[in-house]
mmCIF file of C-alpha atoms in Angstrom:
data_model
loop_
_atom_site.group_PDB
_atom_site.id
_atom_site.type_symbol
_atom_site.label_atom_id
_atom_site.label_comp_id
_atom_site.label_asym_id
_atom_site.label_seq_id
_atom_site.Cartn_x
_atom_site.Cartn_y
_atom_site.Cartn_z
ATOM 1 C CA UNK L 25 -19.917 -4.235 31.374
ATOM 2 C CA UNK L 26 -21.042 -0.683 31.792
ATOM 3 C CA UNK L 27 -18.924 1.837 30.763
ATOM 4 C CA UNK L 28 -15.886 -0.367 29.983
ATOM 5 C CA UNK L 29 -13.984 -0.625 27.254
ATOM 6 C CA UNK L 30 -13.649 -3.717 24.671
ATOM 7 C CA UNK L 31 -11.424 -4.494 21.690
ATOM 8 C CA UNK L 32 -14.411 -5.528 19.348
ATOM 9 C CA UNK L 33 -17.673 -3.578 19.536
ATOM 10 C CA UNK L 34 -18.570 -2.343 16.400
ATOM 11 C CA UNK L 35 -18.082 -3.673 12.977
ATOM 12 C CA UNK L 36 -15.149 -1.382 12.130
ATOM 13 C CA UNK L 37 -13.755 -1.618 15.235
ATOM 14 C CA UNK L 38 -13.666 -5.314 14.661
ATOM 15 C CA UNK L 39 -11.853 -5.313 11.575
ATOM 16 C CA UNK L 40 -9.038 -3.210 13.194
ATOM 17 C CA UNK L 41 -8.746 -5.789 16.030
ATOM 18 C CA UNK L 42 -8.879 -8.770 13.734
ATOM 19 C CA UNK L 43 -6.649 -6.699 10.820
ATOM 20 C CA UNK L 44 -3.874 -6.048 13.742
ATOM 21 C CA UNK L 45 -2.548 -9.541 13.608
ATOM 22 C CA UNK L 46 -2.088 -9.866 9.884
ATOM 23 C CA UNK L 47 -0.462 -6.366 9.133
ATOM 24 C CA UNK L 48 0.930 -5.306 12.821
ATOM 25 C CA UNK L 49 -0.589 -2.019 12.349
ATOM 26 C CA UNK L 50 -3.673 -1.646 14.090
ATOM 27 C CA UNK L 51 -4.329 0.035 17.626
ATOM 28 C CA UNK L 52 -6.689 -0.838 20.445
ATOM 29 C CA UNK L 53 -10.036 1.132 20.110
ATOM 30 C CA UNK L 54 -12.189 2.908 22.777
ATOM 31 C CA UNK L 55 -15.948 1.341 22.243
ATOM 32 C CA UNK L 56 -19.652 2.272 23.181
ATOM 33 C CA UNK L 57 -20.972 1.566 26.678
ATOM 34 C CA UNK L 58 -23.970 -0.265 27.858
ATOM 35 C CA UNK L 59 -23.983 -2.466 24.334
ATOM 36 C CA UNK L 60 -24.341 -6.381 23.958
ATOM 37 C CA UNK L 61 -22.321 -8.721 23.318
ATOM 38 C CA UNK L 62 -21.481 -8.391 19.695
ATOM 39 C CA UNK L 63 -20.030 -11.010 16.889
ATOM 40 C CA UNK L 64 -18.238 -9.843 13.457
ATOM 41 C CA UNK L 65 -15.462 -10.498 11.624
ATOM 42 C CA UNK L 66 -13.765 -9.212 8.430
ATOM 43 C CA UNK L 67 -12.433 -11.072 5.286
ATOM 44 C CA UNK L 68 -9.724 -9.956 3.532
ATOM 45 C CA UNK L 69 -6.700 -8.753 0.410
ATOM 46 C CA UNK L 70 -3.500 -7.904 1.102
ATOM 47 C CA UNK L 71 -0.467 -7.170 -1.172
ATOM 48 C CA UNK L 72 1.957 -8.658 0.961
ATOM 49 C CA UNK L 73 1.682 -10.253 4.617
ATOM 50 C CA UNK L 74 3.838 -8.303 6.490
ATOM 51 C CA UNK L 75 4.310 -9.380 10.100
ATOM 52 C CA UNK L 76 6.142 -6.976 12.241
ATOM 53 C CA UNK L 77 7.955 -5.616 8.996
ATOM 54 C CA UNK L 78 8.582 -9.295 7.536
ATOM 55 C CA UNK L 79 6.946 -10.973 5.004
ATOM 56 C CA UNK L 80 5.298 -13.831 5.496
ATOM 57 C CA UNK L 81 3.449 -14.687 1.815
ATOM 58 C CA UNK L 82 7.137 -14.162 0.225
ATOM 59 C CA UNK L 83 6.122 -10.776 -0.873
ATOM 60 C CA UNK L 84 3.242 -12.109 -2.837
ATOM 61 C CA UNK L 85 -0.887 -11.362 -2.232
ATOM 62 C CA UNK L 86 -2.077 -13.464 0.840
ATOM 63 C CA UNK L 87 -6.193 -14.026 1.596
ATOM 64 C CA UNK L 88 -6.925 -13.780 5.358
ATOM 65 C CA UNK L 89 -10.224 -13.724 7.040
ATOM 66 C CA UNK L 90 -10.880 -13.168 11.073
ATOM 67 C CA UNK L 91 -13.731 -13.140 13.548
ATOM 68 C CA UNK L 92 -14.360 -11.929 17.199
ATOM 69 C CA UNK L 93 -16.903 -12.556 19.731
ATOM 70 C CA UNK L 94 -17.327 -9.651 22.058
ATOM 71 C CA UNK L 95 -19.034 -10.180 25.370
ATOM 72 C CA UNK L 96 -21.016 -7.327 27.478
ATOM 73 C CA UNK L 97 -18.461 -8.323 30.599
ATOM 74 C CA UNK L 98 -15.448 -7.666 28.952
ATOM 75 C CA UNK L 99 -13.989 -10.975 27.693
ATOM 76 C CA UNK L 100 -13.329 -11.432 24.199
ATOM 77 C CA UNK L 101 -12.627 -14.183 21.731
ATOM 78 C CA UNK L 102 -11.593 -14.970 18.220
ATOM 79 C CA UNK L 103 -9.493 -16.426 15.475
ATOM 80 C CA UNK L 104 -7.401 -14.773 12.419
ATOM 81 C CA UNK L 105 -6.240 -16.796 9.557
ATOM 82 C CA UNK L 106 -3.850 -16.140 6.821
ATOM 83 C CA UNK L 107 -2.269 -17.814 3.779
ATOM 84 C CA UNK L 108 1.639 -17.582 4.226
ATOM 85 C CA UNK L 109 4.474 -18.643 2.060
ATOM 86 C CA UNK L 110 7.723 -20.043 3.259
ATOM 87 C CA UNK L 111 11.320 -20.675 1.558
ATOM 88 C CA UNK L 112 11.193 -24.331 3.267
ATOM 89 C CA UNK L 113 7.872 -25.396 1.565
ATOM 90 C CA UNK L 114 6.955 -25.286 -2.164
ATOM 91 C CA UNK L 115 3.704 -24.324 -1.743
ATOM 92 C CA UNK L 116 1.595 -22.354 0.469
ATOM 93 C CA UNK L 117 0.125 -22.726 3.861
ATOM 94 C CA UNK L 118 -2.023 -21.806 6.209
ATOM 95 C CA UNK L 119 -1.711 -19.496 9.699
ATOM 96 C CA UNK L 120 -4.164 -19.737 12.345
ATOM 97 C CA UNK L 121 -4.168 -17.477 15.149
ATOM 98 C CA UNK L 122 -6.921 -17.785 18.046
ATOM 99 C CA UNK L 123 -6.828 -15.333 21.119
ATOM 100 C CA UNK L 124 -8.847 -14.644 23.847
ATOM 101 C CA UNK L 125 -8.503 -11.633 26.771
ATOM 102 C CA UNK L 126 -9.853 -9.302 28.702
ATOM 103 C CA UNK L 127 -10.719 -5.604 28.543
ATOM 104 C CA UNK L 128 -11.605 -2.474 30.674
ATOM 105 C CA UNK L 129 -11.633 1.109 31.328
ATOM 106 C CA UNK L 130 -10.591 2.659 34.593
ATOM 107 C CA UNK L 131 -11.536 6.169 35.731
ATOM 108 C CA UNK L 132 -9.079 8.260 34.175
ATOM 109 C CA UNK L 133 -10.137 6.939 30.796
ATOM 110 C CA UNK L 134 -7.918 4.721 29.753
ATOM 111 C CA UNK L 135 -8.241 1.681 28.411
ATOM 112 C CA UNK L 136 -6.541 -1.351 29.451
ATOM 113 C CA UNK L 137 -6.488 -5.117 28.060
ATOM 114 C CA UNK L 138 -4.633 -8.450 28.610
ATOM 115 C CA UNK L 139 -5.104 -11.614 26.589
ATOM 116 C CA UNK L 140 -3.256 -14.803 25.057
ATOM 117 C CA UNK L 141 -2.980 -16.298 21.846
ATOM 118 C CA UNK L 142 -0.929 -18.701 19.860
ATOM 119 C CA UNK L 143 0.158 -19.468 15.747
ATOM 120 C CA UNK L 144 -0.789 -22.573 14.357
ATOM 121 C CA UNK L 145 1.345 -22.644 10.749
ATOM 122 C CA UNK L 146 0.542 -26.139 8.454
ATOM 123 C CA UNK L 147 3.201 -28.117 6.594
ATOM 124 C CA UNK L 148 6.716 -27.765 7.124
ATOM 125 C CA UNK L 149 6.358 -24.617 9.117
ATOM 126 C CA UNK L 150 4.264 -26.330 11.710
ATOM 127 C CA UNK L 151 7.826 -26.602 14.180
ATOM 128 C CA UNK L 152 7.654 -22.638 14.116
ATOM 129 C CA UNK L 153 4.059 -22.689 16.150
ATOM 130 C CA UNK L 154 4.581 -20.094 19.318
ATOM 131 C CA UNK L 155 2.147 -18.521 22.066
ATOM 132 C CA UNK L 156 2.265 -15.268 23.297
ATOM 133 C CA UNK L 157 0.976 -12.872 26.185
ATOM 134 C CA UNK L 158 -0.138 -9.708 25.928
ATOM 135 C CA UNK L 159 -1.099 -6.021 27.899
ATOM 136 C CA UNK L 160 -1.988 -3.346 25.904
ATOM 137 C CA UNK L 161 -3.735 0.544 27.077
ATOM 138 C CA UNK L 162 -5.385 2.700 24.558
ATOM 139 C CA UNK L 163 -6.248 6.403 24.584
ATOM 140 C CA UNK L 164 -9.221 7.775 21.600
ATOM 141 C CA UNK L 165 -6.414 7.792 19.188
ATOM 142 C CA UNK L 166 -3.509 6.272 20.664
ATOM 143 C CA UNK L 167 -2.412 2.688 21.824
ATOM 144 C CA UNK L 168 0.182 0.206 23.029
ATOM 145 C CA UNK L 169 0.726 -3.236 23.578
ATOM 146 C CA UNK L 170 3.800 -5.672 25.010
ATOM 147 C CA UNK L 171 3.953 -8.706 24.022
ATOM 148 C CA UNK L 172 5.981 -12.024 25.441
ATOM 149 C CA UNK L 173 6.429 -15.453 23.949
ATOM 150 C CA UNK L 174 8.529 -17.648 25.288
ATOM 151 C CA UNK L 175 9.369 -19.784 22.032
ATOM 152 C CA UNK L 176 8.901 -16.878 19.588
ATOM 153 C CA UNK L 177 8.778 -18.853 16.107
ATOM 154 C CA UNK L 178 10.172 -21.963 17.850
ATOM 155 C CA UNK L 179 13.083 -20.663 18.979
ATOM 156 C CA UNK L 180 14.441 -21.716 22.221
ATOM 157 C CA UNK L 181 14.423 -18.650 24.130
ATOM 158 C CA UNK L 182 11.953 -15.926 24.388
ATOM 159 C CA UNK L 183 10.932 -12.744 22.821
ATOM 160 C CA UNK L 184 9.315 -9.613 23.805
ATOM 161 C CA UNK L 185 7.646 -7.546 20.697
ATOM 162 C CA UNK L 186 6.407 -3.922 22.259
ATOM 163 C CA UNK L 187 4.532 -1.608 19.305
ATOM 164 C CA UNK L 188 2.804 1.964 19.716
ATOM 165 C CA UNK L 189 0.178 2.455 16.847
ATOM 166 C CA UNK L 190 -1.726 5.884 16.146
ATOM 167 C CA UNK L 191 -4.368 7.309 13.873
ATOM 168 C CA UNK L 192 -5.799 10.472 13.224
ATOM 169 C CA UNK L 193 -9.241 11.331 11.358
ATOM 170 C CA UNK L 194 -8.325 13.524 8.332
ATOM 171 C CA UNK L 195 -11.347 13.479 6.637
ATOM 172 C CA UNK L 196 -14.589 12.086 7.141
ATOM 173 C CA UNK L 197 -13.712 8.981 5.614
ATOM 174 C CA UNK L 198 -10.034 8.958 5.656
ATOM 175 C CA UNK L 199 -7.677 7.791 8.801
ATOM 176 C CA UNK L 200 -3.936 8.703 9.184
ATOM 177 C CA UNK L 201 -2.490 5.204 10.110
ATOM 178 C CA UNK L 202 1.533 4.855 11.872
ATOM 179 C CA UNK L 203 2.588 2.238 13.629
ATOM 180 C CA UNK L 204 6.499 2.014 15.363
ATOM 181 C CA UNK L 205 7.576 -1.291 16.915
ATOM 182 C CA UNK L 206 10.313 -3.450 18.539
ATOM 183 C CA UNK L 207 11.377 -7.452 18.793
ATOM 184 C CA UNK L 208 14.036 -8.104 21.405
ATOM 185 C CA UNK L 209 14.911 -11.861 21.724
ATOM 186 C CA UNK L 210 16.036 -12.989 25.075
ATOM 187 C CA UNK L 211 18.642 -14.797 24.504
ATOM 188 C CA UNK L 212 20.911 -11.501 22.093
ATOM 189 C CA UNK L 213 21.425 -13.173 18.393
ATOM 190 C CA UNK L 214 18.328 -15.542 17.428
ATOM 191 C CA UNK L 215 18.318 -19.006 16.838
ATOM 192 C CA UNK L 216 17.488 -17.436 13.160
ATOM 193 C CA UNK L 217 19.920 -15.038 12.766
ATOM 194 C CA UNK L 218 17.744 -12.199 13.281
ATOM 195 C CA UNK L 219 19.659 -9.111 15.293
ATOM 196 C CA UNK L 220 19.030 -9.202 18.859
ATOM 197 C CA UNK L 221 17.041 -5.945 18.495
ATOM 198 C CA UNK L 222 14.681 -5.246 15.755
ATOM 199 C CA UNK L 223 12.515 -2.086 14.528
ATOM 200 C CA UNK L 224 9.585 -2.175 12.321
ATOM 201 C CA UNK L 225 7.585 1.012 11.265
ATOM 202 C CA UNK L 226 4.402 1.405 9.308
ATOM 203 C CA UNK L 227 2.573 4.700 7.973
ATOM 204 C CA UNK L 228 -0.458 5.219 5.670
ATOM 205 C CA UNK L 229 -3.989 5.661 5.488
ATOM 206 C CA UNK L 230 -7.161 4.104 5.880
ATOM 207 C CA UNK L 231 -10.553 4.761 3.295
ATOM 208 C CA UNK L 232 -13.715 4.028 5.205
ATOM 209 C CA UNK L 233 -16.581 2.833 2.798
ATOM 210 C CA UNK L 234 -19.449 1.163 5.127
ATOM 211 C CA UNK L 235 -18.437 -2.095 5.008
ATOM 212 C CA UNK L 236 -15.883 -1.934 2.766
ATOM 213 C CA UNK L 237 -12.101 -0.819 4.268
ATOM 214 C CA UNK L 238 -9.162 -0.111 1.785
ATOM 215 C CA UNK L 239 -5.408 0.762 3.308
ATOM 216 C CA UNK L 240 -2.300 1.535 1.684
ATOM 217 C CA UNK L 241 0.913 1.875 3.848
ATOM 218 C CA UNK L 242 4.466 1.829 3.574
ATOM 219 C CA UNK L 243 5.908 -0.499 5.988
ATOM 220 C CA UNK L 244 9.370 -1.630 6.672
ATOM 221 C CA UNK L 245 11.839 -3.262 9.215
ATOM 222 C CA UNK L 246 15.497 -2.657 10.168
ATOM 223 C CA UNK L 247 17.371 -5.257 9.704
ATOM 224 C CA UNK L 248 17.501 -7.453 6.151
ATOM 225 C CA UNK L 249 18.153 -10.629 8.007
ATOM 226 C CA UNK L 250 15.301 -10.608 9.659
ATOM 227 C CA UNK L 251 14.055 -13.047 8.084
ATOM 228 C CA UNK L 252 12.724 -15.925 10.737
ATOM 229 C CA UNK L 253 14.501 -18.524 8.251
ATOM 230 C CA UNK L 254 11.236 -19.659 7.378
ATOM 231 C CA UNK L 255 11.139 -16.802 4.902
ATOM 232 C CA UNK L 256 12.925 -15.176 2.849
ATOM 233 C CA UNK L 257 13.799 -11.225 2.287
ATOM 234 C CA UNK L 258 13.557 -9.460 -0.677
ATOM 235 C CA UNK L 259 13.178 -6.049 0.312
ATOM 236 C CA UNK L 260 12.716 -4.448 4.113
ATOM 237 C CA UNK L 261 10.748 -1.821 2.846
ATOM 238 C CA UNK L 262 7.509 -1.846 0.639
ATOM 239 C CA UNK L 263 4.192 -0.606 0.115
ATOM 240 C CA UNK L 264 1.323 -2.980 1.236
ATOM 241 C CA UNK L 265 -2.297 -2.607 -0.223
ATOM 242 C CA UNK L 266 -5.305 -3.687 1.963
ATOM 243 C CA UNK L 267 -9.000 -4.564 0.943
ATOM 244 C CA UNK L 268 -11.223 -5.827 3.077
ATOM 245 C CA UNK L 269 -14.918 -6.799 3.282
ATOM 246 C CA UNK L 270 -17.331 -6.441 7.396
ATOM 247 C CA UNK L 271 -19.533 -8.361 8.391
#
């Protein structure tokens, strides 16, 4: 691939890749050149599954593991999983989310990316299963990404998500995490009942400890009914704890 630019190259870059779907806080990374192709993965504690602001473990601990394949060329591959916890089933279930895409850098030095991927939920919540597209660019410390689905949580109309996420080394150990992003449905109030425009915010920080990666932020969302019907809301702002294992 030369001297272009990949989502997963090393091992922590990897977890921030895979840890981006679970807690919608993590930004696209710059990556070594002239390296091959690379597998890892992270497993996985959080506090509460928050998902662009909402919760979806019911504000309770979820386990979630992921894992990437990242090719020399540029194309990359992989699958996150999560427990989740909806008000329509009595128990919990499982999310699935595999992805695939493409990555380079052009010369001005940014990075660019475009991919796919699509939730798989068991049980009762399977009817909510949606794909999505993505295009993201990344700077050293600074990233976006749009996204489009056009059933977002099996709703009949589509739904662009667009976030910005940011960090900043404070120490040598210790990253300054923040995260700001927006849902717009397509079609003004949701099948769901969700406002027709939607902010979510995260800030916090990140502890670096070889393979092990610990994060506490403060996340939170606009609007209290935002709450996909599939969950429910018990508070639109809370702290979430992360603790998470590389391999």
């Amino acid at each position: 691939m030369g001297a272009t630019w990949r989502t997963i190259r090393n091992p922590r870059r990897a977890f921030d890749c895979v840890l981006r779907r679970g807690t919608a806080v993590v930004w696209l990374a710059l990556v070594a050149a002239n390296v091959s192709a690379q597998i890892s993965g992270t497993t996985s504690l959080v506090s509460n599954y928050r998902l662009r602001g909402v919760s979806l473990s019911e504000n309770k601990p979820a386990a979630q593991f992921g894992i990437a394949y990242d090719d020399a060329q540029g194309w990359y591959a992989g699958a996150f999983a999560s427990t989740v916890e909806f008000v329509i089933s009595p128990s919990r279930e499982l999310q699935t989310v595999p992805f695939v895409g493409y990555a380079w850098r052009t010369a001005g030095g940014l990075s660019w990316e475009v991919g796919t991927d699509y939730s798989f939920f068991t049980g009762r919540a399977r009817n909510y299963n949606y794909p999505e597209a993505y295009f993201g660019v990344a700077s050293e410390s600074l990233s976006g990404r749009l996204y489009y689905s056009p059933h977002y949580f099996g709703q009949n109309s589509g739904a662009i998500y667009g976030e910005v996420n940011g960090t900043q080394l404070l120490l040598d150990r210790v990253r300054l995490l923040a995260h700001v992003g927006i849902l717009r449905s397509n079609s003004g109030i949701t099948n769901y009942g969700w406002p027709e425009r939607m902010f979510d915010g995260r800030v916090g920080f990140a502890v670096d400890l070889d393979r092990f990666n610990v994060q506490l932020s403060w996340v939170g969302t606009s609007s209290a009914r935002a709450a996909y019907t599939i969950t429910g809301v018990r508070s639109r702002n809370g702290p979430v704890l992360t603790l998470s294992l590389l391999f």
